[in-house]
Amino acid sequence: MSLSPSGWLLPAGHLPASARRPRVVALGGDGIGSEVVSAALSCLEALDAPIDVVTPPHGPETRARLGTPFPDALREELDRADAILFGAVDTGPEGSADILRYIRFSLDTYANIRPATSVPHVPARTGGGATDLVIVRELTEGMYPGREGDLSELARLAPGLEDHLGYRLPGEGAFALRVVTEAASRRIARYARALASQRKANGVGRGRVTIVTKENVLRRSDGLFRAICEQELAADPALDIDHVYVDEAARRMVACPEQFDVVVTTNLFGDVLSDVSSEVMGGMPMAPSAGVGERVAYFEACHGSAPDIAGRGVANPAATLLSAAMMLTYLGRDDLGERLAAAVTDALAAGNKTPDLGGRASTDEVARAVRSRL
Ligand code: ATP
């Protein structure tokens, strides 16, 4: 099995025909983010990718200079971008989380695409055989962006609220609001349908879409999500549709991930399941992702800012390199995306591995090994 970014996401439908080069904003973010983004930019340069890359100031040093990690000039760059290559975010108060929130919620990048494909010479830490699955996670609603409050407020607003058993709210505590709308469910289901069809046509997937919910408990919200997904997916009779509860989906992701092709789910479930499925690729430092909207998309590794190894030059750049390969595919250069992904696989096969994969190579050494294969 080879890593194939063209099986992982749909190309952008809205980009202008070759009149201008796509504009890419590259942001390291926090911790190891700048190290892995630098590695990816060096490979994009070696590929001679026909994109214009801008690297606006942001993050901790901008906070020290301007009092904010997210200056207006950065917002303007993000608004003009065709694609964004992102490093990592430290979700603490000093981190760049506001930038990622803007990209996700204000730029409406609603489809979070998280592939998990077996990598030659990198053993999976899950059961099952060769796997090539993609999680399509709704990224704008569900439990995010954290609408929470005190139970006393909720009791005042909704005095008659009862659970399935007829019990009222406890007097004290906190609540979190989970939102599912028909519109958001419909557009994520459409993305999953188109991706499954494309994968089947390309001979990558089997044309199966698995809807994951907890509808047996969340009857209204997940009931709506499932019903809309089933309706949208039924529009392509060539697809094989099934539904699995999230707890069973998590077990299968570990035991037999090869059973999945495209998985479509809500925000929190997709977040958790994709961390589990990254073990197919040998762990989070290998797992790429994209957040795709109608107008722009961003590309980032699934891992976080890894403060424990930041600055030591040992971060595995593979997830960011593969995210950059997804970006090239999204921008219509699947030939370059496939080349970059193949160079990453070859470099790993030749033993260029960082310590998380049991090797001794540095971030720069892995990047150099990838560049030499481009
Ligand atoms: P967050 O809350 O932002 O997800 P986290 O600390 O929970 O952060 P990560 O930052 O992903 O999660 O780190 C989890 C572990 O994985 C850490 O031990 C970290 O060193 C390791 N790790 C993450 N990314 C990489 C990478 N690219 N290369 C090597 N190790 C990594």
mmCIF file of C-alpha atoms and ligand atoms in Angstrom:
data_model
loop_
_atom_site.group_PDB
_atom_site.id
_atom_site.type_symbol
_atom_site.label_atom_id
_atom_site.label_comp_id
_atom_site.label_asym_id
_atom_site.label_seq_id
_atom_site.Cartn_x
_atom_site.Cartn_y
_atom_site.Cartn_z
ATOM 1 C CA MET A 1 0.000 0.000 0.000
ATOM 2 C CA SER A 2 1.337 3.461 -0.823
ATOM 3 C CA LEU A 3 0.404 6.815 0.656
ATOM 4 C CA SER A 4 -1.870 8.525 -1.828
ATOM 5 C CA PRO A 5 -2.980 12.080 -1.011
ATOM 6 C CA SER A 6 -5.346 12.000 -4.000
ATOM 7 C CA GLY A 7 -7.347 9.388 -2.068
ATOM 8 C CA TRP A 8 -7.474 11.558 1.012
ATOM 9 C CA LEU A 9 -9.368 14.672 -0.052
ATOM 10 C CA LEU A 10 -11.165 16.404 -2.895
ATOM 11 C CA PRO A 11 -9.353 18.982 -5.033
ATOM 12 C CA ALA A 12 -10.537 22.574 -4.536
ATOM 13 C CA GLY A 13 -13.393 23.314 -6.883
ATOM 14 C CA HIS A 14 -13.166 27.079 -6.730
ATOM 15 C CA LEU A 15 -9.572 27.972 -7.594
ATOM 16 C CA PRO A 16 -8.979 30.276 -10.543
ATOM 17 C CA ALA A 17 -7.670 28.482 -13.639
ATOM 18 C CA SER A 18 -3.883 28.818 -13.815
ATOM 19 C CA ALA A 19 -4.037 32.646 -14.231
ATOM 20 C CA ARG A 20 -2.339 33.167 -10.896
ATOM 21 C CA ARG A 21 -0.307 31.024 -8.546
ATOM 22 C CA PRO A 22 -2.178 29.949 -5.412
ATOM 23 C CA ARG A 23 -1.241 31.978 -2.342
ATOM 24 C CA VAL A 24 -0.216 29.880 0.662
ATOM 25 C CA VAL A 25 0.112 31.332 4.157
ATOM 26 C CA ALA A 26 2.548 29.259 6.244
ATOM 27 C CA LEU A 27 2.401 29.585 10.030
ATOM 28 C CA GLY A 28 4.515 27.606 12.494
ATOM 29 C CA GLY A 29 2.334 28.375 15.501
ATOM 30 C CA ASP A 30 3.714 27.078 18.806
ATOM 31 C CA GLY A 31 6.280 24.581 20.110
ATOM 32 C CA ILE A 32 7.570 22.204 17.437
ATOM 33 C CA GLY A 33 5.221 23.831 14.889
ATOM 34 C CA SER A 34 7.866 26.158 13.444
ATOM 35 C CA GLU A 35 10.406 23.299 13.204
ATOM 36 C CA VAL A 36 8.099 21.012 11.203
ATOM 37 C CA VAL A 37 6.739 23.826 9.001
ATOM 38 C CA SER A 38 10.306 24.901 8.124
ATOM 39 C CA ALA A 39 11.013 21.304 7.117
ATOM 40 C CA ALA A 40 7.891 21.246 4.931
ATOM 41 C CA LEU A 41 8.688 24.616 3.292
ATOM 42 C CA SER A 42 12.172 23.401 2.387
ATOM 43 C CA CYS A 43 10.605 20.387 0.627
ATOM 44 C CA LEU A 44 8.015 22.525 -1.195
ATOM 45 C CA GLU A 45 10.870 24.698 -2.426
ATOM 46 C CA ALA A 46 12.843 21.641 -3.559
ATOM 47 C CA LEU A 47 9.734 20.483 -5.459
ATOM 48 C CA ASP A 48 9.566 23.867 -7.148
ATOM 49 C CA ALA A 49 5.855 23.864 -6.341
ATOM 50 C CA PRO A 50 4.057 26.628 -8.278
ATOM 51 C CA ILE A 51 2.715 28.433 -5.211
ATOM 52 C CA ASP A 52 3.442 31.789 -3.597
ATOM 53 C CA VAL A 53 4.271 31.255 0.077
ATOM 54 C CA VAL A 54 3.979 34.076 2.612
ATOM 55 C CA THR A 55 5.083 33.724 6.248
ATOM 56 C CA PRO A 56 3.496 36.601 8.201
ATOM 57 C CA PRO A 57 4.729 37.299 11.744
ATOM 58 C CA HIS A 58 2.580 35.684 14.451
ATOM 59 C CA GLY A 59 2.821 33.790 17.717
ATOM 60 C CA PRO A 60 4.915 34.351 20.832
ATOM 61 C CA GLU A 61 7.470 36.801 19.368
ATOM 62 C CA THR A 62 4.681 38.914 17.855
ATOM 63 C CA ARG A 63 2.897 38.860 21.209
ATOM 64 C CA ALA A 64 6.077 40.197 22.854
ATOM 65 C CA ARG A 65 6.426 42.954 20.225
ATOM 66 C CA LEU A 66 2.818 43.966 19.492
ATOM 67 C CA GLY A 67 0.939 42.632 22.515
ATOM 68 C CA THR A 68 -1.023 40.127 20.433
ATOM 69 C CA PRO A 69 -0.093 36.873 18.698
ATOM 70 C CA PHE A 70 -2.755 37.614 16.075
ATOM 71 C CA PRO A 71 -2.192 41.064 14.495
ATOM 72 C CA ASP A 72 -4.652 42.522 11.940
ATOM 73 C CA ALA A 73 -2.076 42.070 9.158
ATOM 74 C CA LEU A 74 -2.175 38.313 9.748
ATOM 75 C CA ARG A 75 -5.979 38.284 9.596
ATOM 76 C CA GLU A 76 -5.812 40.055 6.233
ATOM 77 C CA GLU A 77 -3.307 37.503 4.924
ATOM 78 C CA LEU A 78 -5.519 34.633 6.061
ATOM 79 C CA ASP A 79 -8.543 36.236 4.388
ATOM 80 C CA ARG A 80 -6.616 36.371 1.074
ATOM 81 C CA ALA A 81 -5.094 32.879 1.262
ATOM 82 C CA ASP A 82 -5.965 29.983 -1.040
ATOM 83 C CA ALA A 83 -4.444 27.548 1.439
ATOM 84 C CA ILE A 84 -2.832 27.673 4.875
ATOM 85 C CA LEU A 85 -0.046 25.419 6.096
ATOM 86 C CA PHE A 86 -0.159 25.346 9.885
ATOM 87 C CA GLY A 87 2.338 23.966 12.427
ATOM 88 C CA ALA A 88 0.843 23.330 15.842
ATOM 89 C CA VAL A 89 -1.019 25.095 18.596
ATOM 90 C CA ASP A 90 -0.387 25.158 22.317
ATOM 91 C CA THR A 91 -3.944 25.369 23.660
ATOM 92 C CA GLY A 92 -2.754 27.185 26.842
ATOM 93 C CA PRO A 93 -3.311 30.942 27.390
ATOM 94 C CA GLU A 94 0.083 31.852 25.860
ATOM 95 C CA GLY A 95 -0.541 29.832 22.698
ATOM 96 C CA SER A 96 -1.778 30.676 19.196
ATOM 97 C CA ALA A 97 -5.181 29.024 19.602
ATOM 98 C CA ASP A 98 -6.998 32.226 18.532
ATOM 99 C CA ILE A 99 -5.395 31.970 15.085
ATOM 100 C CA LEU A 100 -6.575 28.394 14.617
ATOM 101 C CA ARG A 101 -10.040 29.323 15.925
ATOM 102 C CA TYR A 102 -10.241 32.084 13.333
ATOM 103 C CA ILE A 103 -9.211 29.685 10.561
ATOM 104 C CA ARG A 104 -11.733 27.061 11.664
ATOM 105 C CA PHE A 105 -14.750 29.095 12.647
ATOM 106 C CA SER A 106 -14.468 32.479 10.900
ATOM 107 C CA LEU A 107 -13.088 31.061 7.640
ATOM 108 C CA ASP A 108 -15.609 28.210 7.984
ATOM 109 C CA THR A 109 -13.287 25.314 7.212
ATOM 110 C CA TYR A 110 -16.016 22.819 7.994
ATOM 111 C CA ALA A 111 -14.631 19.477 6.807
ATOM 112 C CA ASN A 112 -11.750 18.060 8.835
ATOM 113 C CA ILE A 113 -10.131 15.310 6.803
ATOM 114 C CA ARG A 114 -7.974 12.874 8.752
ATOM 115 C CA PRO A 115 -6.596 9.932 6.773
ATOM 116 C CA ALA A 116 -5.051 6.849 8.384
ATOM 117 C CA THR A 117 -3.123 4.781 5.853
ATOM 118 C CA SER A 118 -0.625 1.992 6.507
ATOM 119 C CA VAL A 119 2.909 3.286 5.940
ATOM 120 C CA PRO A 120 5.498 0.855 4.549
ATOM 121 C CA HIS A 121 8.321 0.289 7.078
ATOM 122 C CA VAL A 122 6.402 1.991 9.892
ATOM 123 C CA PRO A 123 4.578 -0.664 11.916
ATOM 124 C CA ALA A 124 0.955 0.059 12.837
ATOM 125 C CA ARG A 125 0.241 -0.018 16.545
ATOM 126 C CA THR A 126 -3.242 -1.385 15.890
ATOM 127 C CA GLY A 127 -4.538 -4.821 14.908
ATOM 128 C CA GLY A 128 -5.857 -5.743 11.478
ATOM 129 C CA GLY A 129 -4.225 -5.682 8.075
ATOM 130 C CA ALA A 130 -3.276 -2.990 5.580
ATOM 131 C CA THR A 131 -5.552 -0.008 6.158
ATOM 132 C CA ASP A 132 -6.536 3.027 4.139
ATOM 133 C CA LEU A 133 -9.339 4.949 5.804
ATOM 134 C CA VAL A 134 -10.321 8.601 5.995
ATOM 135 C CA ILE A 135 -12.221 10.258 8.819
ATOM 136 C CA VAL A 136 -14.432 13.134 7.645
ATOM 137 C CA ARG A 137 -15.164 15.127 10.799
ATOM 138 C CA GLU A 138 -17.683 17.988 10.972
ATOM 139 C CA LEU A 139 -15.574 20.840 12.323
ATOM 140 C CA THR A 140 -17.853 23.776 13.086
ATOM 141 C CA GLU A 141 -20.409 22.568 15.626
ATOM 142 C CA GLY A 142 -21.144 19.687 18.025
ATOM 143 C CA MET A 143 -19.399 20.376 21.354
ATOM 144 C CA TYR A 144 -17.214 23.065 19.756
ATOM 145 C CA PRO A 145 -16.591 25.959 20.097
ATOM 146 C CA GLY A 146 -17.211 25.259 23.809
ATOM 147 C CA ARG A 147 -20.600 26.757 24.718
ATOM 148 C CA GLU A 148 -20.699 26.176 28.461
ATOM 149 C CA GLY A 149 -22.227 27.609 31.609
ATOM 150 C CA ASP A 150 -23.585 26.936 35.090
ATOM 151 C CA LEU A 151 -26.475 24.521 35.486
ATOM 152 C CA SER A 152 -28.326 27.167 37.486
ATOM 153 C CA GLU A 153 -28.359 29.419 34.372
ATOM 154 C CA LEU A 154 -29.626 26.584 32.202
ATOM 155 C CA ALA A 155 -32.346 25.715 34.739
ATOM 156 C CA ARG A 156 -33.488 29.357 34.609
ATOM 157 C CA LEU A 157 -33.536 29.390 30.797
ATOM 158 C CA ALA A 158 -35.136 25.974 30.378
ATOM 159 C CA PRO A 159 -37.057 25.240 33.582
ATOM 160 C CA GLY A 160 -38.915 22.260 32.091
ATOM 161 C CA LEU A 161 -35.840 20.463 30.694
ATOM 162 C CA GLU A 162 -35.936 16.728 31.456
ATOM 163 C CA ASP A 163 -33.779 13.790 30.387
ATOM 164 C CA HIS A 164 -35.049 10.572 28.723
ATOM 165 C CA LEU A 165 -36.035 9.183 32.137
ATOM 166 C CA GLY A 166 -38.009 12.286 33.098
ATOM 167 C CA TYR A 167 -35.429 13.612 35.587
ATOM 168 C CA ARG A 168 -34.809 17.346 35.964
ATOM 169 C CA LEU A 169 -31.322 18.937 36.033
ATOM 170 C CA PRO A 170 -29.231 18.678 39.204
ATOM 171 C CA GLY A 171 -29.147 22.002 41.121
ATOM 172 C CA GLU A 172 -25.401 22.652 40.838
ATOM 173 C CA GLY A 173 -22.734 21.979 38.259
ATOM 174 C CA ALA A 174 -21.802 22.926 34.720
ATOM 175 C CA PHE A 175 -23.195 22.133 31.301
ATOM 176 C CA ALA A 176 -21.873 22.057 27.714
ATOM 177 C CA LEU A 177 -24.131 22.613 24.744
ATOM 178 C CA ARG A 178 -23.915 20.227 21.791
ATOM 179 C CA VAL A 179 -25.300 21.703 18.571
ATOM 180 C CA VAL A 180 -26.204 19.734 15.434
ATOM 181 C CA THR A 181 -27.876 21.507 12.512
ATOM 182 C CA GLU A 182 -29.355 20.135 9.333
ATOM 183 C CA ALA A 183 -27.262 22.474 7.163
ATOM 184 C CA ALA A 184 -23.914 21.485 8.686
ATOM 185 C CA SER A 185 -24.817 17.783 8.686
ATOM 186 C CA ARG A 186 -25.828 17.998 5.040
ATOM 187 C CA ARG A 187 -22.635 19.625 3.804
ATOM 188 C CA ILE A 188 -20.348 17.224 5.682
ATOM 189 C CA ALA A 189 -22.360 14.254 4.376
ATOM 190 C CA ARG A 190 -21.991 15.613 0.840
ATOM 191 C CA TYR A 191 -18.234 15.911 1.292
ATOM 192 C CA ALA A 192 -18.063 12.301 2.551
ATOM 193 C CA ARG A 193 -20.201 11.108 -0.368
ATOM 194 C CA ALA A 194 -18.043 12.850 -2.976
ATOM 195 C CA LEU A 195 -14.837 11.621 -1.357
ATOM 196 C CA ALA A 196 -16.041 8.005 -1.166
ATOM 197 C CA SER A 197 -17.078 8.130 -4.844
ATOM 198 C CA GLN A 198 -13.734 9.628 -5.861
ATOM 199 C CA ARG A 199 -11.812 6.994 -3.866
ATOM 200 C CA LYS A 200 -13.821 4.189 -5.432
ATOM 201 C CA ALA A 201 -13.328 5.612 -8.932
ATOM 202 C CA ASN A 202 -9.557 5.875 -8.271
ATOM 203 C CA GLY A 203 -9.410 2.282 -7.000
ATOM 204 C CA VAL A 204 -8.364 3.435 -3.501
ATOM 205 C CA GLY A 205 -11.520 2.730 -1.472
ATOM 206 C CA ARG A 206 -14.450 0.351 -1.650
ATOM 207 C CA GLY A 207 -17.156 3.001 -1.816
ATOM 208 C CA ARG A 208 -18.223 2.447 1.773
ATOM 209 C CA VAL A 209 -19.260 5.251 4.128
ATOM 210 C CA THR A 210 -19.677 4.535 7.834
ATOM 211 C CA ILE A 211 -21.751 7.045 9.802
ATOM 212 C CA VAL A 212 -20.632 7.196 13.444
ATOM 213 C CA THR A 213 -22.955 8.533 16.161
ATOM 214 C CA LYS A 214 -24.172 7.883 19.703
ATOM 215 C CA GLU A 215 -27.764 8.063 18.577
ATOM 216 C CA ASN A 216 -28.950 5.538 21.157
ATOM 217 C CA VAL A 217 -28.286 8.206 23.820
ATOM 218 C CA LEU A 218 -28.276 11.478 21.854
ATOM 219 C CA ARG A 219 -31.539 10.742 20.072
ATOM 220 C CA ARG A 220 -32.364 14.232 18.866
ATOM 221 C CA SER A 221 -28.941 15.601 17.901
ATOM 222 C CA ASP A 222 -27.308 12.426 16.598
ATOM 223 C CA GLY A 223 -30.678 11.256 15.283
ATOM 224 C CA LEU A 224 -30.719 14.365 13.083
ATOM 225 C CA PHE A 225 -27.085 13.883 12.022
ATOM 226 C CA ARG A 226 -27.663 10.247 11.075
ATOM 227 C CA ALA A 227 -30.919 10.919 9.211
ATOM 228 C CA ILE A 228 -29.406 13.716 7.124
ATOM 229 C CA CYS A 229 -26.274 11.669 6.378
ATOM 230 C CA GLU A 230 -28.367 8.690 5.288
ATOM 231 C CA GLN A 231 -30.479 10.928 3.070
ATOM 232 C CA GLU A 232 -27.449 12.542 1.386
ATOM 233 C CA LEU A 233 -25.482 9.322 1.000
ATOM 234 C CA ALA A 234 -28.479 7.533 -0.541
ATOM 235 C CA ALA A 235 -28.162 9.937 -3.484
ATOM 236 C CA ASP A 236 -25.279 7.757 -4.709
ATOM 237 C CA PRO A 237 -26.657 4.203 -4.952
ATOM 238 C CA ALA A 238 -23.193 2.851 -5.802
ATOM 239 C CA LEU A 239 -22.082 3.550 -2.222
ATOM 240 C CA ASP A 240 -22.390 1.058 0.592
ATOM 241 C CA ILE A 241 -23.663 2.881 3.710
ATOM 242 C CA ASP A 242 -23.533 1.645 7.291
ATOM 243 C CA HIS A 243 -23.896 3.074 10.772
ATOM 244 C CA VAL A 244 -21.855 2.258 13.896
ATOM 245 C CA TYR A 245 -22.098 3.630 17.452
ATOM 246 C CA VAL A 246 -18.980 5.548 18.470
ATOM 247 C CA ASP A 247 -17.913 3.121 21.210
ATOM 248 C CA GLU A 248 -17.996 0.202 18.773
ATOM 249 C CA ALA A 249 -16.253 2.350 16.134
ATOM 250 C CA ALA A 250 -13.408 3.020 18.604
ATOM 251 C CA ARG A 251 -13.025 -0.711 19.272
ATOM 252 C CA ARG A 252 -12.925 -1.492 15.548
ATOM 253 C CA MET A 253 -10.423 1.323 14.869
ATOM 254 C CA VAL A 254 -8.035 -0.537 17.193
ATOM 255 C CA ALA A 255 -8.936 -4.151 16.379
ATOM 256 C CA CYS A 256 -9.753 -4.115 12.669
ATOM 257 C CA PRO A 257 -9.278 -0.629 11.121
ATOM 258 C CA GLU A 258 -9.099 -2.139 7.632
ATOM 259 C CA GLN A 259 -12.898 -2.562 7.786
ATOM 260 C CA PHE A 260 -13.338 1.181 7.298
ATOM 261 C CA ASP A 261 -13.179 3.251 4.130
ATOM 262 C CA VAL A 262 -14.717 6.724 4.680
ATOM 263 C CA VAL A 263 -16.037 7.544 8.162
ATOM 264 C CA VAL A 264 -18.307 10.567 8.652
ATOM 265 C CA THR A 265 -18.985 11.866 12.137
ATOM 266 C CA THR A 266 -19.532 14.849 14.406
ATOM 267 C CA ASN A 267 -16.821 17.073 15.842
ATOM 268 C CA LEU A 268 -15.879 15.503 19.187
ATOM 269 C CA PHE A 269 -16.211 11.899 18.029
ATOM 270 C CA GLY A 270 -14.050 12.661 14.988
ATOM 271 C CA ASP A 271 -11.437 14.312 17.188
ATOM 272 C CA VAL A 272 -11.151 11.252 19.430
ATOM 273 C CA LEU A 273 -11.452 8.585 16.732
ATOM 274 C CA SER A 274 -8.779 10.208 14.561
ATOM 275 C CA ASP A 275 -6.286 10.146 17.441
ATOM 276 C CA VAL A 276 -7.005 6.424 17.718
ATOM 277 C CA SER A 277 -6.775 5.838 13.965
ATOM 278 C CA SER A 278 -3.423 7.669 13.773
ATOM 279 C CA GLU A 279 -1.924 4.537 15.362
ATOM 280 C CA VAL A 280 -2.435 2.841 11.979
ATOM 281 C CA MET A 281 0.314 5.170 10.706
ATOM 282 C CA GLY A 282 2.594 4.517 13.669
ATOM 283 C CA GLY A 283 1.308 7.350 15.864
ATOM 284 C CA MET A 284 0.285 10.999 15.919
ATOM 285 C CA PRO A 285 3.657 12.324 14.635
ATOM 286 C CA MET A 286 2.860 10.586 11.331
ATOM 287 C CA ALA A 287 -0.788 11.622 10.890
ATOM 288 C CA PRO A 288 -1.671 14.505 8.508
ATOM 289 C CA SER A 289 -4.931 16.441 8.281
ATOM 290 C CA ALA A 290 -6.808 19.106 6.348
ATOM 291 C CA GLY A 291 -9.622 21.499 7.231
ATOM 292 C CA VAL A 292 -11.537 22.297 4.065
ATOM 293 C CA GLY A 293 -14.050 25.082 3.495
ATOM 294 C CA GLU A 294 -15.827 26.520 0.460
ATOM 295 C CA ARG A 295 -13.109 29.128 -0.162
ATOM 296 C CA VAL A 296 -9.958 28.126 1.688
ATOM 297 C CA ALA A 297 -8.429 25.095 3.359
ATOM 298 C CA TYR A 298 -5.768 24.640 6.007
ATOM 299 C CA PHE A 299 -3.342 21.779 6.426
ATOM 300 C CA GLU A 300 -1.743 20.680 9.694
ATOM 301 C CA ALA A 301 -0.412 17.627 11.480
ATOM 302 C CA CYS A 302 -2.828 15.938 13.906
ATOM 303 C CA HIS A 303 -0.289 16.252 16.731
ATOM 304 C CA GLY A 304 0.006 19.203 19.123
ATOM 305 C CA SER A 305 2.877 21.541 19.946
ATOM 306 C CA ALA A 306 4.818 18.863 21.909
ATOM 307 C CA PRO A 307 6.381 21.289 24.428
ATOM 308 C CA ASP A 308 8.403 18.413 25.913
ATOM 309 C CA ILE A 309 10.606 18.180 22.775
ATOM 310 C CA ALA A 310 10.274 21.703 21.312
ATOM 311 C CA GLY A 311 13.596 23.319 20.394
ATOM 312 C CA ARG A 312 15.519 20.042 20.459
ATOM 313 C CA GLY A 313 15.372 19.450 16.702
ATOM 314 C CA VAL A 314 13.999 15.918 17.059
ATOM 315 C CA ALA A 315 10.342 16.445 16.069
ATOM 316 C CA ASN A 316 9.108 14.070 13.391
ATOM 317 C CA PRO A 317 8.187 16.271 10.399
ATOM 318 C CA ALA A 318 6.334 13.461 8.532
ATOM 319 C CA ALA A 319 2.795 14.493 9.508
ATOM 320 C CA THR A 320 3.405 18.069 8.337
ATOM 321 C CA LEU A 321 5.130 16.897 5.152
ATOM 322 C CA LEU A 322 2.137 14.677 4.375
ATOM 323 C CA SER A 323 -0.208 17.568 5.197
ATOM 324 C CA ALA A 324 1.754 19.645 2.664
ATOM 325 C CA ALA A 325 1.269 16.802 0.152
ATOM 326 C CA MET A 326 -2.483 17.022 0.809
ATOM 327 C CA MET A 327 -2.282 20.770 0.223
ATOM 328 C CA LEU A 328 -0.668 20.277 -3.191
ATOM 329 C CA THR A 329 -3.409 17.806 -4.108
ATOM 330 C CA TYR A 330 -6.079 20.236 -2.938
ATOM 331 C CA LEU A 331 -4.469 22.962 -5.068
ATOM 332 C CA GLY A 332 -4.774 20.758 -8.142
ATOM 333 C CA ARG A 333 -1.185 19.432 -8.205
ATOM 334 C CA ASP A 334 -1.827 15.830 -7.209
ATOM 335 C CA ASP A 335 1.281 14.858 -9.207
ATOM 336 C CA LEU A 336 3.426 16.901 -6.796
ATOM 337 C CA GLY A 337 1.417 15.704 -3.786
ATOM 338 C CA GLU A 338 2.052 12.064 -4.739
ATOM 339 C CA ARG A 339 5.764 12.806 -5.299
ATOM 340 C CA LEU A 340 6.157 14.389 -1.896
ATOM 341 C CA ALA A 341 4.293 11.539 -0.153
ATOM 342 C CA ALA A 342 6.398 8.959 -2.019
ATOM 343 C CA ALA A 343 9.618 10.771 -1.017
ATOM 344 C CA VAL A 344 8.522 10.685 2.645
ATOM 345 C CA THR A 345 7.830 6.939 2.407
ATOM 346 C CA ASP A 346 11.179 6.275 0.699
ATOM 347 C CA ALA A 347 13.088 8.327 3.239
ATOM 348 C CA LEU A 348 11.459 6.378 6.087
ATOM 349 C CA ALA A 349 12.117 3.060 4.334
ATOM 350 C CA ALA A 350 15.806 3.996 4.139
ATOM 351 C CA GLY A 351 15.836 4.388 7.933
ATOM 352 C CA ASN A 352 15.547 8.176 8.228
ATOM 353 C CA LYS A 353 13.446 8.047 11.388
ATOM 354 C CA THR A 354 13.156 10.393 14.339
ATOM 355 C CA PRO A 355 13.237 8.994 17.919
ATOM 356 C CA ASP A 356 9.423 8.638 18.167
ATOM 357 C CA LEU A 357 9.733 5.942 15.450
ATOM 358 C CA GLY A 358 12.721 4.311 17.123
ATOM 359 C CA GLY A 359 15.324 6.111 14.974
ATOM 360 C CA ARG A 360 18.086 8.644 15.680
ATOM 361 C CA ALA A 361 17.569 11.168 12.882
ATOM 362 C CA SER A 362 16.886 14.847 13.555
ATOM 363 C CA THR A 363 14.064 16.860 11.982
ATOM 364 C CA ASP A 364 16.546 18.433 9.558
ATOM 365 C CA GLU A 365 18.058 15.090 8.598
ATOM 366 C CA VAL A 366 14.650 13.667 7.727
ATOM 367 C CA ALA A 367 13.824 16.789 5.690
ATOM 368 C CA ARG A 368 17.157 16.521 3.878
ATOM 369 C CA ALA A 369 16.524 12.847 3.097
ATOM 370 C CA VAL A 370 13.088 13.728 1.692
ATOM 371 C CA ARG A 371 14.476 16.621 -0.400
ATOM 372 C CA SER A 372 17.150 14.384 -1.890
ATOM 373 C CA ARG A 373 14.375 12.129 -3.235
ATOM 374 C CA LEU A 374 12.314 14.867 -4.873
HETATM 375 P P1 ATP B 1 -2.266 19.236 22.561
HETATM 376 O O1 ATP B 1 -3.067 19.483 23.790
HETATM 377 O O2 ATP B 1 -1.892 20.468 21.813
HETATM 378 O O3 ATP B 1 -2.815 18.143 21.675
HETATM 379 P P2 ATP B 1 -0.459 17.348 23.796
HETATM 380 O O4 ATP B 1 0.766 17.595 24.642
HETATM 381 O O5 ATP B 1 -1.609 16.659 24.388
HETATM 382 O O6 ATP B 1 -0.848 18.711 23.074
HETATM 383 P P3 ATP B 1 1.129 16.588 21.616
HETATM 384 O O7 ATP B 1 1.707 17.940 21.611
HETATM 385 O O8 ATP B 1 0.677 16.033 20.324
HETATM 386 O O9 ATP B 1 -0.077 16.453 22.559
HETATM 387 O O10 ATP B 1 2.202 15.592 22.261
HETATM 388 C C1 ATP B 1 1.877 14.286 22.722
HETATM 389 C C2 ATP B 1 3.164 13.450 22.767
HETATM 390 O O11 ATP B 1 3.558 13.128 21.429
HETATM 391 C C3 ATP B 1 4.339 14.177 23.391
HETATM 392 O O12 ATP B 1 5.119 13.269 24.131
HETATM 393 C C4 ATP B 1 5.095 14.699 22.208
HETATM 394 O O13 ATP B 1 6.491 14.829 22.447
HETATM 395 C C5 ATP B 1 4.841 13.636 21.163
HETATM 396 N N1 ATP B 1 4.835 14.226 19.809
HETATM 397 C C6 ATP B 1 3.861 14.977 19.258
HETATM 398 N N2 ATP B 1 4.180 15.365 18.026
HETATM 399 C C7 ATP B 1 5.401 14.848 17.772
HETATM 400 C C8 ATP B 1 6.278 14.889 16.640
HETATM 401 N N3 ATP B 1 5.968 15.561 15.512
HETATM 402 N N4 ATP B 1 7.446 14.223 16.735
HETATM 403 C C9 ATP B 1 7.783 13.542 17.850
HETATM 404 N N5 ATP B 1 7.002 13.463 18.943
HETATM 405 C C10 ATP B 1 5.821 14.108 18.914
#
